[in-house]
Every structure is written in C-alpha cells, then in structure tokens.
Tab-separated table of C-alpha atoms and ligand atoms in Angstrom:
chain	number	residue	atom	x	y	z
A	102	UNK	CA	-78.502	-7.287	93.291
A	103	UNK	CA	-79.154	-3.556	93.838
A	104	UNK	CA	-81.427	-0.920	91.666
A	105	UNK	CA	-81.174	2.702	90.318
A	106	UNK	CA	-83.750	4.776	90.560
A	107	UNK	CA	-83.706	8.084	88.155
A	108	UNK	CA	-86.315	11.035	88.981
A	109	UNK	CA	-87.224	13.413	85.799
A	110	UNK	CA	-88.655	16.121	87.376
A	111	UNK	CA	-91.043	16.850	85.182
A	112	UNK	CA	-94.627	17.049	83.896
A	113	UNK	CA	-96.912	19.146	80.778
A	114	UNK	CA	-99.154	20.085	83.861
A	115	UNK	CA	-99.984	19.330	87.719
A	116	UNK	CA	-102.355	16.995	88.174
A	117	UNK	CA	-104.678	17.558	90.758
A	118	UNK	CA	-103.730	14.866	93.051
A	119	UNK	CA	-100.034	14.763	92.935
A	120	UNK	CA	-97.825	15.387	95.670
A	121	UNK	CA	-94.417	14.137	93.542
A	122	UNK	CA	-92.179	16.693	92.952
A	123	UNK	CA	-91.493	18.105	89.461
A	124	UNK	CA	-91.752	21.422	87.508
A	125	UNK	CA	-94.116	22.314	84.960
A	126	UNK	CA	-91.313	24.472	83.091
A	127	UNK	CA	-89.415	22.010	80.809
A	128	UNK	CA	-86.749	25.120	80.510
A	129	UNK	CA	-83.766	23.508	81.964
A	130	UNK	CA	-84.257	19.485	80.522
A	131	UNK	CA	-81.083	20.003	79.528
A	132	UNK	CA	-78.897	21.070	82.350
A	133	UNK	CA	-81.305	18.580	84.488
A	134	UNK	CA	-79.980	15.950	82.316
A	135	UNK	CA	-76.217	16.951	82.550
A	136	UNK	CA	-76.799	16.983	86.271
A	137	UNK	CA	-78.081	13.875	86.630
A	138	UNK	CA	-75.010	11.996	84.740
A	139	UNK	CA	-73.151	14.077	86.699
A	140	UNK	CA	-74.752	12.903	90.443
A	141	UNK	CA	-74.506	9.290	88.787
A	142	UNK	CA	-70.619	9.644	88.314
A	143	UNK	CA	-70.370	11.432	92.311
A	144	UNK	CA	-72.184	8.603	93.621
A	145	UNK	CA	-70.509	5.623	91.653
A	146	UNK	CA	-69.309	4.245	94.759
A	147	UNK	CA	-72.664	4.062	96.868
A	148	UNK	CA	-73.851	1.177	95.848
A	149	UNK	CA	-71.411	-2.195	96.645
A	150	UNK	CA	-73.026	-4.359	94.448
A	151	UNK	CA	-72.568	-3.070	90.743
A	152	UNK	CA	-74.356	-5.866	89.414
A	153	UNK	CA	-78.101	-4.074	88.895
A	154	UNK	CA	-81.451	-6.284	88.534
A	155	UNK	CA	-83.819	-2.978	88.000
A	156	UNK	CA	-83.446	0.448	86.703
A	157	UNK	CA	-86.519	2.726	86.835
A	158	UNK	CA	-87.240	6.003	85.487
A	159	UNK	CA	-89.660	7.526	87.121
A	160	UNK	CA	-90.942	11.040	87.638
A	161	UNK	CA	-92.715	13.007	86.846
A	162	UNK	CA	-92.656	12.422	83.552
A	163	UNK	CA	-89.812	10.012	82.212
A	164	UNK	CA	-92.048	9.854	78.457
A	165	UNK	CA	-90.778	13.677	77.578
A	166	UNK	CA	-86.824	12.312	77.373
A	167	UNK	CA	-86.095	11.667	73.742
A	168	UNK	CA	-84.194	8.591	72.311
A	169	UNK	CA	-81.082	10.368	72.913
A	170	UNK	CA	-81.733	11.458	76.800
A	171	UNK	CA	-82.785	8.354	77.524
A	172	UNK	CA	-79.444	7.321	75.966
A	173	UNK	CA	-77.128	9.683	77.616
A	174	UNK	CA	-78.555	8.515	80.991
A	175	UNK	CA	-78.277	4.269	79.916
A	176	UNK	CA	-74.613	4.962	78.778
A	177	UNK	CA	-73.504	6.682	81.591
A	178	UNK	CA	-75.109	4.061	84.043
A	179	UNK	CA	-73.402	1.099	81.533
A	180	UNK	CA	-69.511	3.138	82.102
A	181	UNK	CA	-70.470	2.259	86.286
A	182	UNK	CA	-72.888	-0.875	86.749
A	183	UNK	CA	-73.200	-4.232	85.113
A	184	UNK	CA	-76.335	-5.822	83.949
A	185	UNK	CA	-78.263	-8.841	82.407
A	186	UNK	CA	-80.192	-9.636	79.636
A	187	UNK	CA	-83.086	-9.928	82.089
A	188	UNK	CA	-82.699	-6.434	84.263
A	189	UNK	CA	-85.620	-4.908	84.627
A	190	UNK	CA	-85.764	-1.392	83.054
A	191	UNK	CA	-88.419	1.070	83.427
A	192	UNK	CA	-89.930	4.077	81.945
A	193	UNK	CA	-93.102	5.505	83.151
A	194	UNK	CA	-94.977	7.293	80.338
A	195	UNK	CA	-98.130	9.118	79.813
A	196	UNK	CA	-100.218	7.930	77.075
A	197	UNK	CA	-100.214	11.967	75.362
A	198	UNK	CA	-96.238	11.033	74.990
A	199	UNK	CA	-96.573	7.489	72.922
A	200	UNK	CA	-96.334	6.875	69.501
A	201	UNK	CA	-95.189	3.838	67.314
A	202	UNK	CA	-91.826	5.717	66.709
A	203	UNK	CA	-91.390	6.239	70.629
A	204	UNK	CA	-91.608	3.057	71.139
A	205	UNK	CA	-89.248	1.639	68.885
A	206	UNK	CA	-87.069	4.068	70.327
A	207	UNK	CA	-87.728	3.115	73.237
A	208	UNK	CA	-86.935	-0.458	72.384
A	209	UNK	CA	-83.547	0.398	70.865
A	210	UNK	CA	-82.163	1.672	73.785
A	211	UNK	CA	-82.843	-1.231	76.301
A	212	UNK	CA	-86.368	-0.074	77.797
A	213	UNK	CA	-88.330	-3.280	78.277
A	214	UNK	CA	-90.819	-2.573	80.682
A	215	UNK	CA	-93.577	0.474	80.118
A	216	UNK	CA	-95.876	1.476	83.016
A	217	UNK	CA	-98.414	3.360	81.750
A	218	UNK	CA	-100.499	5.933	83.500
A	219	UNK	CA	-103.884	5.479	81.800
A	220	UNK	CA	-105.656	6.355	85.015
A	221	UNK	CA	-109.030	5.999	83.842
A	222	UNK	CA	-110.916	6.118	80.483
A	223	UNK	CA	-113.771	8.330	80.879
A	224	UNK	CA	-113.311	11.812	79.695
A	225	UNK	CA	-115.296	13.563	82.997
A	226	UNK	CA	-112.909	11.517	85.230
A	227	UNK	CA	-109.458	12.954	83.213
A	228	UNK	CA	-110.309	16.443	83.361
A	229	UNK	CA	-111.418	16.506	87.287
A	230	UNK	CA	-107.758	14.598	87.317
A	231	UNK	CA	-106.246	17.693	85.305
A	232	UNK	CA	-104.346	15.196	83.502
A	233	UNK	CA	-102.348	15.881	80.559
A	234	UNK	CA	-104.002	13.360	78.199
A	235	UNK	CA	-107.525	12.839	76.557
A	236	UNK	CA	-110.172	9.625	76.637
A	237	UNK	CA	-109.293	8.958	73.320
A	238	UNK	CA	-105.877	8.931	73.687
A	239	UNK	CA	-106.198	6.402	76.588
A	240	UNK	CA	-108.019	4.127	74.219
A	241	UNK	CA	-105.707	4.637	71.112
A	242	UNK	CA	-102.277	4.230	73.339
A	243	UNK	CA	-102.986	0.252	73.894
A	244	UNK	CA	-103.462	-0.285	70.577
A	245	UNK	CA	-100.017	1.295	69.980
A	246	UNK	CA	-98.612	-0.718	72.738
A	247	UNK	CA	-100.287	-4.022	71.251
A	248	UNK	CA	-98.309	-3.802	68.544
A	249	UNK	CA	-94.810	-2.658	69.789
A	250	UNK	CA	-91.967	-4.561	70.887
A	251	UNK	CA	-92.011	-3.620	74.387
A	252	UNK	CA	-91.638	-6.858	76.531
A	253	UNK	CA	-93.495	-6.042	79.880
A	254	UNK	CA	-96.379	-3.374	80.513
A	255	UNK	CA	-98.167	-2.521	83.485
A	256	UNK	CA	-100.993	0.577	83.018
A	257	UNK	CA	-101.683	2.877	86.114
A	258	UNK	CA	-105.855	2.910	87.086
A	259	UNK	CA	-107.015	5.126	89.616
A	260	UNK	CA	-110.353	4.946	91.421
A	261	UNK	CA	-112.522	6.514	93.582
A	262	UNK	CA	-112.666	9.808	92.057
A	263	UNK	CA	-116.351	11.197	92.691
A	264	UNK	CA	-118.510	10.683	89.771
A	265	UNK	CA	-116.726	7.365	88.403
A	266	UNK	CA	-119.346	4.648	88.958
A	267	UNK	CA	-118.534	0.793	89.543
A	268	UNK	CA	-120.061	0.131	85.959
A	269	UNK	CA	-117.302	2.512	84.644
A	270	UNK	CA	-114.458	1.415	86.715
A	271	UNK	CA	-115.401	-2.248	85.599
A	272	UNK	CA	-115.533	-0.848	81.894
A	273	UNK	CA	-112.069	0.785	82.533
A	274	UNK	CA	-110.918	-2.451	83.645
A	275	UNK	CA	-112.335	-4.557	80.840
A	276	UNK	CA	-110.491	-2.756	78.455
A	277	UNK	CA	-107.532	-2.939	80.143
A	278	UNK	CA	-108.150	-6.825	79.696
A	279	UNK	CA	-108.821	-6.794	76.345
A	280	UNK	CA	-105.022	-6.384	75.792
A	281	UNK	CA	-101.539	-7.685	75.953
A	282	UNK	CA	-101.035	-6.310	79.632
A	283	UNK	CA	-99.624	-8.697	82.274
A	284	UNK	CA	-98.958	-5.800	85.442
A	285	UNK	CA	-101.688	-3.319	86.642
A	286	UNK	CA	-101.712	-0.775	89.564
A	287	UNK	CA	-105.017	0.184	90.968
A	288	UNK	CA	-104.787	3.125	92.899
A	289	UNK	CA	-107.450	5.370	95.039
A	290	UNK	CA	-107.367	8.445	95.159
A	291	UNK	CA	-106.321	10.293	97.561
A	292	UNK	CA	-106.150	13.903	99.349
A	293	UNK	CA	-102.237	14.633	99.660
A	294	UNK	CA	-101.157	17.653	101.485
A	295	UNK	CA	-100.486	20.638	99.638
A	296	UNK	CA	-102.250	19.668	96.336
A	297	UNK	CA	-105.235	21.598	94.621
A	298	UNK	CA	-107.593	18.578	95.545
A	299	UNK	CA	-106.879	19.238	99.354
A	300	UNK	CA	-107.621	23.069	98.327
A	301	UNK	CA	-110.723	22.489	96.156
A	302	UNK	CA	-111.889	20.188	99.016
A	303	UNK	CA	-110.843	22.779	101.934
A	304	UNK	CA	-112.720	25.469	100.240
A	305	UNK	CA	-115.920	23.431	99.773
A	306	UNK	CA	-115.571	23.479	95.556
A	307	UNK	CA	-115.756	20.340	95.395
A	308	UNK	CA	-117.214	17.267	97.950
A	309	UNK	CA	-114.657	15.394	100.206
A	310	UNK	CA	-114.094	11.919	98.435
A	311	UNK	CA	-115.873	9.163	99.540
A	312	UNK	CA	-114.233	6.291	101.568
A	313	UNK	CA	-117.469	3.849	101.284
A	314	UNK	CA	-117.073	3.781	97.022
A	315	UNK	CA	-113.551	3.501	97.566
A	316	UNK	CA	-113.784	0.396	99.408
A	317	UNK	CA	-116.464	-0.945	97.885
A	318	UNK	CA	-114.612	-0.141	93.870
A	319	UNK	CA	-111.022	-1.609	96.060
A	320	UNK	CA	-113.500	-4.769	96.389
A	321	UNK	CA	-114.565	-5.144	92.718
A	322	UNK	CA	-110.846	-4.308	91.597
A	323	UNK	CA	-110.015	-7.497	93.137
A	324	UNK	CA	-112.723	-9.659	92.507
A	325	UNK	CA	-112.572	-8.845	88.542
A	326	UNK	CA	-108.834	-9.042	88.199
A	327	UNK	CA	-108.553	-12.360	90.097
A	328	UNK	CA	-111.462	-13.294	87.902
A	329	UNK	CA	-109.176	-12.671	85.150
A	330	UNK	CA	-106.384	-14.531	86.322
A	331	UNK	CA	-103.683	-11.728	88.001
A	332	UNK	CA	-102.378	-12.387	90.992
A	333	UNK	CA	-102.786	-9.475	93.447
A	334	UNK	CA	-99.025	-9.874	95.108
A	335	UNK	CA	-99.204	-5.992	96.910
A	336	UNK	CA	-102.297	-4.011	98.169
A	337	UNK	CA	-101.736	-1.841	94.883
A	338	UNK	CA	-100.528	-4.071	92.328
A	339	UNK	CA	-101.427	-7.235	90.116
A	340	UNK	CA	-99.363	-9.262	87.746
A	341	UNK	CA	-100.428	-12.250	85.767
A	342	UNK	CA	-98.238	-15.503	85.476
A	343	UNK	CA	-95.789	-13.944	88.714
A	344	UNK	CA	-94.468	-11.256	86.382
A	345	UNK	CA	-93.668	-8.944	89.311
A	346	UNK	CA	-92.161	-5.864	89.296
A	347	UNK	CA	-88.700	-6.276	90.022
A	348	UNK	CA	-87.976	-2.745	91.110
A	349	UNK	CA	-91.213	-2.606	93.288
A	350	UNK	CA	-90.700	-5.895	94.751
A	351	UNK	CA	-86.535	-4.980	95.851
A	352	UNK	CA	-88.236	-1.944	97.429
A	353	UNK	CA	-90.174	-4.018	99.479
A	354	UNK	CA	-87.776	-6.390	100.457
A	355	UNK	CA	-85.201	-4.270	101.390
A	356	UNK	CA	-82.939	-4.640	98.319
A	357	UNK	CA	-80.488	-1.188	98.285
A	358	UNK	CA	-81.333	1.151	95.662
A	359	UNK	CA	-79.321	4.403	94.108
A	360	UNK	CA	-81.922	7.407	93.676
A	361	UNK	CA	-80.997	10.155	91.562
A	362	UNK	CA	-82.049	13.022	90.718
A	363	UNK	CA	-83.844	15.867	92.656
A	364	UNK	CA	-86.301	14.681	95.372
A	365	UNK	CA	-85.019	11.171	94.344
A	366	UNK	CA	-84.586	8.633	97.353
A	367	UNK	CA	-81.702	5.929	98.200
A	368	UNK	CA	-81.094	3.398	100.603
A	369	UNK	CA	-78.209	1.226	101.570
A	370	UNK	CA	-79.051	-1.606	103.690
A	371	UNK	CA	-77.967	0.879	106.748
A	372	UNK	CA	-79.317	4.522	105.906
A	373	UNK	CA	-82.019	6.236	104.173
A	374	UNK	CA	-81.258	9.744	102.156
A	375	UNK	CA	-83.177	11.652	99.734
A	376	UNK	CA	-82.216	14.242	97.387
A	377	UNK	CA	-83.563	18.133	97.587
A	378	UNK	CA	-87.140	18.585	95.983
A	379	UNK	CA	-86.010	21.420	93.852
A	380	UNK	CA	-84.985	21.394	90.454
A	381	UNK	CA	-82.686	24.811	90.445
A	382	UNK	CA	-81.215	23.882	94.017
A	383	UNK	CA	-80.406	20.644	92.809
A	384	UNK	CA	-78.415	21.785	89.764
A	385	UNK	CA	-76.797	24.618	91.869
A	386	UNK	CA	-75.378	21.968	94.336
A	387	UNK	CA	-74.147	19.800	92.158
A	388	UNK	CA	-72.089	22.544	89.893
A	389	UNK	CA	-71.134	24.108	93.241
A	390	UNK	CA	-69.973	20.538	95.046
A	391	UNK	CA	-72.408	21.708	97.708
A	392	UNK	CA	-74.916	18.987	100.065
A	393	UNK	CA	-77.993	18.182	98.414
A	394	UNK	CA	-79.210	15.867	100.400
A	395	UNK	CA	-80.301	14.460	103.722
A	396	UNK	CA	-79.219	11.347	105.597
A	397	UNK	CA	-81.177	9.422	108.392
A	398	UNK	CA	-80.077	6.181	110.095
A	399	UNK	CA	-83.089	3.929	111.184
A	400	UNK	CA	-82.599	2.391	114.917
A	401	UNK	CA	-83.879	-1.044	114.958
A	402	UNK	CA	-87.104	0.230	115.658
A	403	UNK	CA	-87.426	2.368	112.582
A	404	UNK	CA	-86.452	-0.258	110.805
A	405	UNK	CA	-88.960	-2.914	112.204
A	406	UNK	CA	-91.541	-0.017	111.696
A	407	UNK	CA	-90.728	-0.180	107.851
A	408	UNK	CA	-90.912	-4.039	107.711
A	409	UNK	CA	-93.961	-4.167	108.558
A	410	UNK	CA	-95.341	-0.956	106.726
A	411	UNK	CA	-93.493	-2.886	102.927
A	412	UNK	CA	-93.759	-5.976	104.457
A	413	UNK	CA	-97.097	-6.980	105.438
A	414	UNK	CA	-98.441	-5.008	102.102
A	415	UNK	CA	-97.473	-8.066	99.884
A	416	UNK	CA	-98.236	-11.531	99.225
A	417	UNK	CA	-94.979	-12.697	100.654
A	418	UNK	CA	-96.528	-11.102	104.325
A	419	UNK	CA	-94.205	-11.567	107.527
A	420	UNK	CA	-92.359	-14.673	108.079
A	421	UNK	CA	-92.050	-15.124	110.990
A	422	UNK	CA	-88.639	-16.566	111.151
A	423	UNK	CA	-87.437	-13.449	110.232
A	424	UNK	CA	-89.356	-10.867	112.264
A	425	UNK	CA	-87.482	-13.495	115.390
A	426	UNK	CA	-84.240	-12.846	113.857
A	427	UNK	CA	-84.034	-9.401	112.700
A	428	UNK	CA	-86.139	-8.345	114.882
A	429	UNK	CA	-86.477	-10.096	118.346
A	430	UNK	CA	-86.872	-7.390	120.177
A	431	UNK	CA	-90.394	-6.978	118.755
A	432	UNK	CA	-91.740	-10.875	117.819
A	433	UNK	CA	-94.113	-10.710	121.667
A	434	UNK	CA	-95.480	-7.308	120.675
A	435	UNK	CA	-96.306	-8.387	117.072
A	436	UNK	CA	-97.813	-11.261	118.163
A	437	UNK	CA	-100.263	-9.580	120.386
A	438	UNK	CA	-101.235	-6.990	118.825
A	439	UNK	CA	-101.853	-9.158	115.431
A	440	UNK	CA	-104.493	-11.237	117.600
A	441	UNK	CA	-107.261	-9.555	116.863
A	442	UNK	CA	-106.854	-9.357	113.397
A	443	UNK	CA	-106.628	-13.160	112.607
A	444	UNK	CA	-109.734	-13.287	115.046
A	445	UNK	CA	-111.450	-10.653	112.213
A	446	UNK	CA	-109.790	-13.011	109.614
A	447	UNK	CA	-108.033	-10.107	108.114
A	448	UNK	CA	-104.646	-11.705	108.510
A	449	UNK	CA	-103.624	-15.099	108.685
A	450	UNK	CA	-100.943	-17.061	110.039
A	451	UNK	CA	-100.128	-19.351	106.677
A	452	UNK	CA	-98.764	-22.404	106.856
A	453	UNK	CA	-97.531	-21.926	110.655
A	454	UNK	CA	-95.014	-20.129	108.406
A	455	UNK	CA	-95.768	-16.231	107.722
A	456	UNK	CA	-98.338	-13.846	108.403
A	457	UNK	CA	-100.259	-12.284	105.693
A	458	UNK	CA	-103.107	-10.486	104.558
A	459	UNK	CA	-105.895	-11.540	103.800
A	460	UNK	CA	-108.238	-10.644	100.643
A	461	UNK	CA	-110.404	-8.289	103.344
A	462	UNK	CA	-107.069	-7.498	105.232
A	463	UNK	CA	-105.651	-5.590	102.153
A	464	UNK	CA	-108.712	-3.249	102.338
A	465	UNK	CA	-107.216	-2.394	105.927
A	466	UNK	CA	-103.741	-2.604	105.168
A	467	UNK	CA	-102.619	0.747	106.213
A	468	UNK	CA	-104.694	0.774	109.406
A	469	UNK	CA	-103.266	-2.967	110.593
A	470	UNK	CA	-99.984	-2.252	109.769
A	471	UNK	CA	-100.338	1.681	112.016
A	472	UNK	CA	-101.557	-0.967	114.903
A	473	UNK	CA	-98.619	-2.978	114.410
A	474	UNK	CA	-95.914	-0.223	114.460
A	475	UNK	CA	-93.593	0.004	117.307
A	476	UNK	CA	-93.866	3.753	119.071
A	477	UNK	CA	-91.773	4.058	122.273
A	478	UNK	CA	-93.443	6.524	123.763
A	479	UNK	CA	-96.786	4.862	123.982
A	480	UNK	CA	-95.475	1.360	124.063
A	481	UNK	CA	-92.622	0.192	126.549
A	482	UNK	CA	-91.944	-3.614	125.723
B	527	LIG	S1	-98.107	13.175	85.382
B	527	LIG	FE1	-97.657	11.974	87.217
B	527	LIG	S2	-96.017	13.065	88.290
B	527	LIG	FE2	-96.882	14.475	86.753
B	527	LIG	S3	-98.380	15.666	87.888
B	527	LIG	FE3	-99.479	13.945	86.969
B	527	LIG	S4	-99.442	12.308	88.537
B	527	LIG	FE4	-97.915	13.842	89.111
C-alpha cells in the first residue's frame, strides 16, 4: 500500500535551525490550498496502488489549516484513493496552534495521529530555537492532548542546543513520560546550510555546537527511554508497544509515496521527483499547466546507496538476503567494508540473518552508512 504526503508551506516564524521550505507570509493559504487539490487531481494517476496505508501532513506548519482546509484536502484525496479504518493519518502541529476545540476538529475529520513539535521545555532553549511557542505552552499542550480523542501521538525533542544540560534534557524527557505518548523523535541539532544558525555561527555570535554533549545527551536519550519501555526502531525515533510510524517506516522501506505540494517529494518504486521550493512558482505552474518539478532515475547504484542510508538506520537493519538479491552487484563490497564495524561491535550480524546496528552503532549511523556507500569513482568492484 502506497502514502501521500501533503507539504503546507508554512510557518508564524523561521526557526533558527530549519532548512524546510515554507513562507512566513500566510497571504496566499488560500490559493496554496486550491493548488494543492488541484496537483492532487493532475497526479491521480501516479500512484498504481490507490489503496493508501498513511497520509501525512507535514510542513511547515500543517496546525494553521482550519477544520475546513483540512477537509477540503481529506475530500479531495477520498474522490481518488481508498482507505481503512486503520490508515495512518498525520498532522504535524505546533503546540502555540492546539486547543481542546482543534482537536476535536481535528478528530472529526479523520486525523488520528498528532506529532507534536514540543522541542524542548525550557524557556532559554525556545527562544535560542526562535520558535513560535512559549515554555508554558509546551507544558499546557499535553495536558490538552491527555484529554482529547486523538488515537496516536508522537512529540518532537531536540537536543544539543548549547546551554541545555543533561539534567534538563532528562527533565524534558520525564515529562514527556508522564503522559499518554506512545512515539517520540529525538533530534540534535544541527547546522543546515543557509539557516541563521550557520550565520550566527559563521559570524562568531554565537559558539559552534558541541558534538561531545550531543553524543553524550544521544546516549542518555536512549538509555532513559529504553528504561521506560520504547523501543528505539530508527536512529531518531522511539515507539512503545511497536506503534511505529507507518508513514516513516514505508519511507524507509521503499513503499511509493505521492508528495504534494511545493518542495514536496515523491517516489515510485522507479524514480525520485520533487516539487519546486517556492510557494508563488508553484501556484504559477500549476494555473499555467507549466513543469514544476524535477525527475531523477536512480541506477542500481543510487539505489543501493539509499538502502543502506534508510536501511541500516532502523531496527529491521540489512537482511542480507535481500542486499544478494536486489543488489548482488554490491553483497562482496558490503561485506568488507562492514568488517570493521562488527569488530568495533557497532553492527552486528543478527541471527546469521541481517545486519544491524547496534545501541553504540546508532551514535555512528551516518558515518557507517557514508563507509558503506557505493562511489564509482573511488571504488571499482
Ligand atoms: S515550525 Fe517547523 S517547519 Fe516551521 S520553521 Fe520551525 S522547524 Fe521549520
């Protein structure tokens, strides 16, 4: 079963660390929205499989579409896809956007999963975050959430910003624990290109983060949520009782998903195409019938390169049955070069079966996984 991804371009302000593409000018909402059921009707016939397991709005800013945007969007999707009482469906919403009556609205149109981006609870850490929302409202917005009827809800934490201590982060967890969440993603932070954090940094206002904290907060993340029984099934992510993200999870294994909206991605099984980053251009295109988007096929070596970049990120690792069946070509030079990581015990091959991360492996995940990619230049097989 494939997914639909929907991008609202949107946000109250830019957050200092965010390299996602939306507009801080909530002018054109409306013509965005007509757009997007628009691109959704153009597109009906990309995806083979109209039987959905996952739609996700995400953004931006999916918490500043009313009850009846939110609507528009769900009816439109219902005229061209089928789906189950148990599809996944996704908005991501910042707490400054969530009331009691939000949520029922929420509710009544289908919405069953929230993720929230809390981010942190300390005040300090917020503003050097430029988000949108206060420490107060972080607290208040689980109590909200406690008593709603929204089925699933995962809440956003990010760490490693300067000042946060590990007493804090653990206090940020603990109160994430003391309610009815089942899903969290624990995020570092990190210096994207182009963002006022790489400036700030670049012109010495403020001190490049630090990668020891990181790993060493990355470390107590882990040991406190397993503590607390969730399962940490992706570098990133935890669920309690397998509740796993179903639109995260068909990401990583490949599933084809329908992206719309501007800067929105999709993929097919085959090709990979993403949608121009521009809000006006967007719009333009689609009134005008004009290209808005580009289209790359992945050779077998792109593709083995994005196995094991999704792949080896999760709990479900590399078996290794598959890597010699989709990708022969590559099983010797995998092999190798994954030698000296089970010798450092950060992977392991489980069961004779798969190869996986281990606990200290996901700490390294991005560096293993740049080892293990296939470049032709550098490496003839
Ligand atoms: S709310 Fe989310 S998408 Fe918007 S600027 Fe902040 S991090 Fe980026």
């Amino acid at each position: 079963m494939s997914g639909i991804y929907i991008h609202i371009p949107f946000c109250k302000q830019a957050c200092h660390y965010c390299n996602f593409h939306f507009s801080t000018s909530l002018k054109y909402k409306d013509l965005l929205i007509e757009s997007i059921l628009k691109e959704l009707e153009m597109r009906r016939n990309y995806l083979t499989d109209k039987k959905i397991s996952s739609i996700y709005f995400g953004g931006g800013t999916p918490s500043l579409l009313s009850r009846s945007e939110l609507e528009s969007i769900l009816n439109k999707l219902a005229t061209i896809y089928t789906w189950g009482l148990d599809c996944e469906i996704t908005l991501e919403a910042n707490p400054d956007d969530i009331t009691k009556t939000y949520l029922k609205d929420l509710n009544l149109v289908g919405i069953n999963r929230l993720s929230v981006g809390i981010q942190s609870f300390q005040e300090r850490d917020l503003q050097f975050m430029n988000r949108a929302h206060t420490s107060s409202e972080s607290h208040a917005v689980l109590d909200v959430i406690d008593q709603s009827d929204i089925k699933e809800v995962s809440v956003d934490i990010i760490f490693g910003t300067p000042e946060l201590s590990d007493d804090e982060l653990e206090s940020n967890l603990q109160l994430v624990l003391s309610h009815r969440i089942n899903h969290m993603s624990c995020y570092a932070l990190t210096v994207e290109e182009g963002t006022a954090l790489q400036h700030f940094i670049k012109t010495k206002k403020i001190e490049d983060l630090n990668d020891d904290q990181s790993a060493r907060q990355f470390t107590l993340i882990q040991n406190m949520l397993r503590h607390n029984s969730f399962e940490q099934y992706e570098v990133s992510n935890y669920a309690k009782n397998q509740i796993y993200a179903v639109h995260n999870t068909n990401y990583w294994k490949s599933v084809p998903y329908l992206g719309i909206g501007p800067s929105a991605h999709s993929f097919d099984g085959q090709h990979r195409s993403w949608n121009i980053a521009n809000n006006q251009i967007y719009m333009n295109c689609i009134r005008d019938g004009q290209s808005y988007s580009e289209v790359e096929t992945l050779d077998l070596s792109e593709k083995y390169n994005e196995y094991i970049m999704t792949r080896l990120r999760t709990k479900w690792g590399i078996p290794v049955v598959e890597l010699q069946t989709s990708f022969h070509k590559f099983y010797d030079y995998f092999i190798k070069l994954s030698k000296p990581f089970l010798e450092k015990q950060w992977m392991i091959f489980e069961n004779s079966d798969s190869y996986k991360l281990t606990s200290q492996g996901m700490l390294y995940a991005d560096h293993i996984a740049s080892v293990l990619f296939y470049i032709s230049d550098e490496n003839e097989l």
